[in-house]
Short mmCIF file of C-alpha atoms and ligand atoms in Angstrom, two decimals:
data_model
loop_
_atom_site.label_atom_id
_atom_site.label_comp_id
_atom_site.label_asym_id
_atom_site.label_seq_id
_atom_site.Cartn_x
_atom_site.Cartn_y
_atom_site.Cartn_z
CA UNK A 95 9.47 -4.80 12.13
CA UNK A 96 8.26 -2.99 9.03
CA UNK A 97 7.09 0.31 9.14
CA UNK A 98 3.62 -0.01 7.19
CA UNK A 99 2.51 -3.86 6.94
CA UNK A 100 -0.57 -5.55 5.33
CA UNK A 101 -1.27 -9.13 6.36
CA UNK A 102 -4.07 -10.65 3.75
CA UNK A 103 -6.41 -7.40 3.60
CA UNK A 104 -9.32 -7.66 2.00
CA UNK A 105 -11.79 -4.97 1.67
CA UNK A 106 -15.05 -5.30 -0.22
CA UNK A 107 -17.76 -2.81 -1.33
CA UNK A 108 -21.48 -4.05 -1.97
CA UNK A 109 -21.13 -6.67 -4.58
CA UNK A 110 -17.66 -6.47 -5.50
CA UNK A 111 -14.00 -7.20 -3.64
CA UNK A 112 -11.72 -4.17 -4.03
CA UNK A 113 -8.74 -5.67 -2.62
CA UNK A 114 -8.21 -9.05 -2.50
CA UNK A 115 -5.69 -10.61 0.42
CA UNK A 116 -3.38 -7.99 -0.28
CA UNK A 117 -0.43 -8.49 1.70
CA UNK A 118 2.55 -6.33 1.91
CA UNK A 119 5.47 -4.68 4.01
CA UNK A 120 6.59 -1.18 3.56
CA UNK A 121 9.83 -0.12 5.68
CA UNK A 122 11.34 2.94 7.42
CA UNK A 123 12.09 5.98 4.86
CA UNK A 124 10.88 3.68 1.46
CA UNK A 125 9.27 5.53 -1.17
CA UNK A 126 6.64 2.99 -2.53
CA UNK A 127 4.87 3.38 -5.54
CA UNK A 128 1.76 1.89 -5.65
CA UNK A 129 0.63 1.14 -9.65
CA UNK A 130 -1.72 0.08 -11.24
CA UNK A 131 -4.99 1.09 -13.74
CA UNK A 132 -8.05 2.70 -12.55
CA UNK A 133 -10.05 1.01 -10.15
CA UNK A 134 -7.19 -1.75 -9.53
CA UNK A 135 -7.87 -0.68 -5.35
CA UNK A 136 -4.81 1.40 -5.46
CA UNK A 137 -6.92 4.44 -3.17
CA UNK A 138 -8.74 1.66 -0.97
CA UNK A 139 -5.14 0.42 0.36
CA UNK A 140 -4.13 4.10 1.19
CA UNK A 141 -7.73 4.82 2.67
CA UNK A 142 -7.16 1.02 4.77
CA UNK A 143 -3.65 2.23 5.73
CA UNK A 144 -4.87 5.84 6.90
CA UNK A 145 -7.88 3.94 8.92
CA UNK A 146 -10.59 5.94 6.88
CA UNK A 147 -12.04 2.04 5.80
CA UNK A 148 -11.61 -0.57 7.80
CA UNK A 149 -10.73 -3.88 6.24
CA UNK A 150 -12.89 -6.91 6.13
CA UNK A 151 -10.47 -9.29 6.35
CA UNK A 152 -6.62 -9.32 7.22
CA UNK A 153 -4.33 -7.69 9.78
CA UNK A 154 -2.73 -3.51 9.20
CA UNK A 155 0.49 -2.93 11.72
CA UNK A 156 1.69 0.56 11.41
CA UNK A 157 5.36 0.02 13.27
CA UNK A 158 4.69 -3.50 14.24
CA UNK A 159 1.54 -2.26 16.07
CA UNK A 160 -1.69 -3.69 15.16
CA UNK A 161 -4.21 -0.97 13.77
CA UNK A 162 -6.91 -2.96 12.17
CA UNK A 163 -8.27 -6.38 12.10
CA UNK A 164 -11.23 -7.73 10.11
CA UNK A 165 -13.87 -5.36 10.70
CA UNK A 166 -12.38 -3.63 13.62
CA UNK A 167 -10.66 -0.40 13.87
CA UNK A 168 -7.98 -0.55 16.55
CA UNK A 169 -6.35 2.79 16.27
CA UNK A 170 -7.96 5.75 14.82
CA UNK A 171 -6.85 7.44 11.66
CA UNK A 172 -5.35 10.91 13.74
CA UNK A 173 -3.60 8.37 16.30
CA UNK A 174 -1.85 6.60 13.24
CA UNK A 175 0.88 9.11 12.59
CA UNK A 176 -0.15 9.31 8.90
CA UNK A 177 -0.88 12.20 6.21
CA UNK A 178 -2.70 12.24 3.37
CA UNK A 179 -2.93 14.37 0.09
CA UNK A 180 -5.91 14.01 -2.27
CA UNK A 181 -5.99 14.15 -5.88
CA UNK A 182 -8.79 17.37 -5.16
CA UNK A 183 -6.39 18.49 -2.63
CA UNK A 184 -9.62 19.71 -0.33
CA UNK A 185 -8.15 23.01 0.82
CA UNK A 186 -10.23 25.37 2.41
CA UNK A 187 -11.63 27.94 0.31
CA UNK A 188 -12.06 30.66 2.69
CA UNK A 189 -9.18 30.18 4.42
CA UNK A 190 -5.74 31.63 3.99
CA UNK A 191 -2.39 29.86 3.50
CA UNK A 192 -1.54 30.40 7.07
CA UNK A 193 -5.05 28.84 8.41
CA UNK A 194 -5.32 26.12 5.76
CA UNK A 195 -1.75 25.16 7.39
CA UNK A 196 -3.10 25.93 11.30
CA UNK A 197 -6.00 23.73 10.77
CA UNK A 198 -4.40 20.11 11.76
CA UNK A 199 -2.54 21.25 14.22
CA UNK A 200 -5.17 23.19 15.85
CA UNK A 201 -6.96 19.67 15.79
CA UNK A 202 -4.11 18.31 17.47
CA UNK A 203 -4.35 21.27 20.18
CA UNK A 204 -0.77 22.21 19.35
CA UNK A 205 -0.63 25.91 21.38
CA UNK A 206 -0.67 29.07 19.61
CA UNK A 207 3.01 30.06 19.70
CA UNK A 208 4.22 26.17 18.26
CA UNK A 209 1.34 26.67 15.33
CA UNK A 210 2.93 30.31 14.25
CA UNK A 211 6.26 28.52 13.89
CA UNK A 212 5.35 25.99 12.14
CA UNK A 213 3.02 27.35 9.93
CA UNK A 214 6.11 29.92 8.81
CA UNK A 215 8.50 27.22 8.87
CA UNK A 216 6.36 25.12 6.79
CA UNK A 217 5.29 27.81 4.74
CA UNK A 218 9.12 28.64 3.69
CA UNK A 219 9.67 24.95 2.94
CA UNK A 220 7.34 24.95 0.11
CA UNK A 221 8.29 28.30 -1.02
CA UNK A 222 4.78 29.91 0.35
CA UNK A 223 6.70 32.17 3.06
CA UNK A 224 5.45 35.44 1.58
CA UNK A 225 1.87 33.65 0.71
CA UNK A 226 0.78 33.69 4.28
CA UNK A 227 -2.55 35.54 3.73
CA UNK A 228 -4.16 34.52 0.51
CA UNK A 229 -6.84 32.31 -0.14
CA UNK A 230 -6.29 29.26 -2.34
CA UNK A 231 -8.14 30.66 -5.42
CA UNK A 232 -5.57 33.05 -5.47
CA UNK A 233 -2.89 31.07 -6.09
CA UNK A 234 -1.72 28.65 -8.86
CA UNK A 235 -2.30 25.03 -9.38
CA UNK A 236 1.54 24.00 -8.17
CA UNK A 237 1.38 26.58 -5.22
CA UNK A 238 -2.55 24.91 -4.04
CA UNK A 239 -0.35 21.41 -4.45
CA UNK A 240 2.12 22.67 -1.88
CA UNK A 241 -0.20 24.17 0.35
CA UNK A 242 -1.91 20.92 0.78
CA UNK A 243 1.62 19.26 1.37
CA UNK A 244 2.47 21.77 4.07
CA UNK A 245 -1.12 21.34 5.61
CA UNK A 246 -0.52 16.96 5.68
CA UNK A 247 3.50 17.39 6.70
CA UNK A 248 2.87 20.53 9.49
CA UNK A 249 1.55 17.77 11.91
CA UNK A 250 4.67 16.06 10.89
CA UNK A 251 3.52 12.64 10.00
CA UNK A 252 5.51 9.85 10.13
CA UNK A 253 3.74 8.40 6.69
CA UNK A 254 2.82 10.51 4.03
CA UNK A 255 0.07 8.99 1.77
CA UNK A 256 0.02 10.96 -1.85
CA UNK A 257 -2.76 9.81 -3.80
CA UNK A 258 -2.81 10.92 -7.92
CA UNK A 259 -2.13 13.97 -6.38
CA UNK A 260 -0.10 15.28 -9.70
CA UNK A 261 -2.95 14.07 -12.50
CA UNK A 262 -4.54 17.69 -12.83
CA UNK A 263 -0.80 19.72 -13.48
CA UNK A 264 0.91 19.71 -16.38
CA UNK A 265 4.20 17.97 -16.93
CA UNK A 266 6.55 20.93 -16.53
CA UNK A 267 4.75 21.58 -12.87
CA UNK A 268 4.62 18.02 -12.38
CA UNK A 269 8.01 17.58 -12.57
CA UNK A 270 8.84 20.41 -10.14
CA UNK A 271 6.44 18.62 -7.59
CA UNK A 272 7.91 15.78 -7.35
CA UNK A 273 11.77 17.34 -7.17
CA UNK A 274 10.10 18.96 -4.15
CA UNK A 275 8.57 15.83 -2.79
CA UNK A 276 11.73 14.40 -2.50
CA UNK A 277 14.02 17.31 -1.12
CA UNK A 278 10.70 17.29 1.72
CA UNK A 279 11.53 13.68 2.04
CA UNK A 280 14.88 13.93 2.60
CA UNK A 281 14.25 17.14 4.65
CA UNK A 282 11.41 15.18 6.81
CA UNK A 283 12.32 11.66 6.53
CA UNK A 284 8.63 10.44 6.47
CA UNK A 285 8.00 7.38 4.41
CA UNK A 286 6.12 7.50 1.18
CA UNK A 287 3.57 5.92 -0.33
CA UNK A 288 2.18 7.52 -3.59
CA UNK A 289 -0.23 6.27 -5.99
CA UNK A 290 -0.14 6.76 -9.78
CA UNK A 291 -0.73 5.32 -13.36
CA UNK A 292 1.92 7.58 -14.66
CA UNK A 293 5.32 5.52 -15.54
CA UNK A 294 7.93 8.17 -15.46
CA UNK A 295 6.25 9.49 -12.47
CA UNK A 296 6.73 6.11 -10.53
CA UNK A 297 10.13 6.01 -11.66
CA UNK A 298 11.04 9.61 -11.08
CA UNK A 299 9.76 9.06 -7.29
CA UNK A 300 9.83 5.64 -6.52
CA UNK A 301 12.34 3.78 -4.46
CA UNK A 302 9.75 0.27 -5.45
CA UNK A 303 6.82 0.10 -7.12
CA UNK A 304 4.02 -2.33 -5.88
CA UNK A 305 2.17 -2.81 -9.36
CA UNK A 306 -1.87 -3.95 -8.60
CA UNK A 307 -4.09 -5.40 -10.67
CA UNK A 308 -7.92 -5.92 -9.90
CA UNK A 309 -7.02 -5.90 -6.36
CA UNK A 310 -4.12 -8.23 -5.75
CA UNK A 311 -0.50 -7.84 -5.96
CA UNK A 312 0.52 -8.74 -9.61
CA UNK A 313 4.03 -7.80 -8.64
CA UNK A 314 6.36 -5.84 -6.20
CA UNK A 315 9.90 -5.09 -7.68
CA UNK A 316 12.14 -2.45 -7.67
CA UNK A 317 11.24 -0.93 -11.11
CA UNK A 318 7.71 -0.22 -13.44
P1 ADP B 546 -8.16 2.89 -7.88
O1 ADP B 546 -7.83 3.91 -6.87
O2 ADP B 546 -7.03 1.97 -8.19
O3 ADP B 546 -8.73 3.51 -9.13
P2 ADP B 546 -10.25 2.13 -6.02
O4 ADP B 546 -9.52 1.67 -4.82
O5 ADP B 546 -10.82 3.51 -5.99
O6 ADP B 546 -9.32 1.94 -7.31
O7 ADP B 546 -11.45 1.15 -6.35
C1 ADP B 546 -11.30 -0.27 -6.38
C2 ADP B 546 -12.63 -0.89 -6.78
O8 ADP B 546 -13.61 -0.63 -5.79
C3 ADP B 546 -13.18 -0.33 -8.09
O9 ADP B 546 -13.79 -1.38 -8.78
C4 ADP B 546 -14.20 0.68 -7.63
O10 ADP B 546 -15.24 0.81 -8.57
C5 ADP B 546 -14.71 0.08 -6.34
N1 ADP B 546 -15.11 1.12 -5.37
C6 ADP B 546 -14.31 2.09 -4.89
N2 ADP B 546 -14.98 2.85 -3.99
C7 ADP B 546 -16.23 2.35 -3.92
C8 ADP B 546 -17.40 2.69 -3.17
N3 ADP B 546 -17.40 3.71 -2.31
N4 ADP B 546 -18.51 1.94 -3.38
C9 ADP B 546 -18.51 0.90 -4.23
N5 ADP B 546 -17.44 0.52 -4.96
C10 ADP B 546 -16.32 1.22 -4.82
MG1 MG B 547 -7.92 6.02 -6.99
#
């Protein structure tokens, strides 16, 4: 039983197929790269995997449990036990650290006490302890990247879903990222998938890479 597992997806938009009987298998603790250039349907399979489209053709199993078949939507996206972090990152503007953290698990009703722990204890594991109570636009590009990652891993998700989320840092901040994506990983044990067109970034982070092209599997090896 894999973890994450694509049977022949296929996903279309108005006039064009984005992903074309895609099928793939993902397992326990891998960190997948998925590669590929722009438009290749690299963010549709994260979006298909997370629920947020539904495919039009195919079969999604998140741990051997069926979430989505052509055109129906079997589990819902907060009932899939996956994060996701955007390339904008979508924080909350005016909301602190703390609340920007809060907000999923207040969605998931997690009581008051159980937030303020893990909201700290997240906070400390991205290095935001003493960040608590500023806003977002007071803080750094790298410290808005790890507020985002504590926001997606506070509800502790068993898949994390990282899309480009590294293209508007520099390579000095980028590299610090992704050393902290992986000590996270290691902390967490959540299984990865992360999408880039950056090389050394796939193999910095990578345990595979799934490369795509015009939305089929070209191939699916160990290296870029
Ligand atoms: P990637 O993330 O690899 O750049 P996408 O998954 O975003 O690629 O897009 C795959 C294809 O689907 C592209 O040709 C893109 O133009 C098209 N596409 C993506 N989103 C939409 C949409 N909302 N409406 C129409 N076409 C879309
Ligand atoms: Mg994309």
């Amino acid at each position: 039983m894999s973890m994450i597992e694509l049977r022949s997806v296929s996903k279309d938009y108005p006039g064009r197929r984005a992903v074309d009987a895609v099928s793939l298998r993902i397992e326990t603790g891998e960190r997948v790269i998925l590669f590929g250039p722009s438009g290749c349907g690299k963010s549709t399979i994260l979006a298909l995997i997370a629920g947020l489209l539904i495919p039009d053709a195919g079969e999604i199993l998140i741990d051997g449990r069926l979430v989505a078949t052509a055109k129906r939507n079997l589990v819902e996206p907060s009932a899939r036990g996956v994060g996701m972090v955007f390339q904008d990152l979508a924080l909350w503007p005016h909301m602190s650290v703390a609340e920007n953290i809060e907000f999923g698990l207040r969605a998931k009703r997690v009581p008051k006490s159980e937030r303020d722990r893990r909201i700290r204890e997240m906070a400390s594991l991205v290095g935001l302890g003493d960040y608590l109570t500023a806003k977002p636009g007071e803080l750094s590009g790298g410290q808005q990247q790890r507020v985002a990652l504590a926001r997606t891993l506070a509800v502790e998700p068993r898949i994390l879903l990282m899309d480009e989320p590294m293209s508007n840092l520099d390579d000095a901040l980028g590299e610090q990222l992704r050393g902290e994506i992986l000590r996270l990983q290691n902390e967490l044990s959540f299984t990865l998938v992360y999408v880039t067109h950056n090389k050394e970034e796939a193999a910095a982070l990578g345990t595979r890479t799934i490369r795509l092209r015009q939305g089929r599997v070209e191939t699916d090896t160990g290296v870029v």
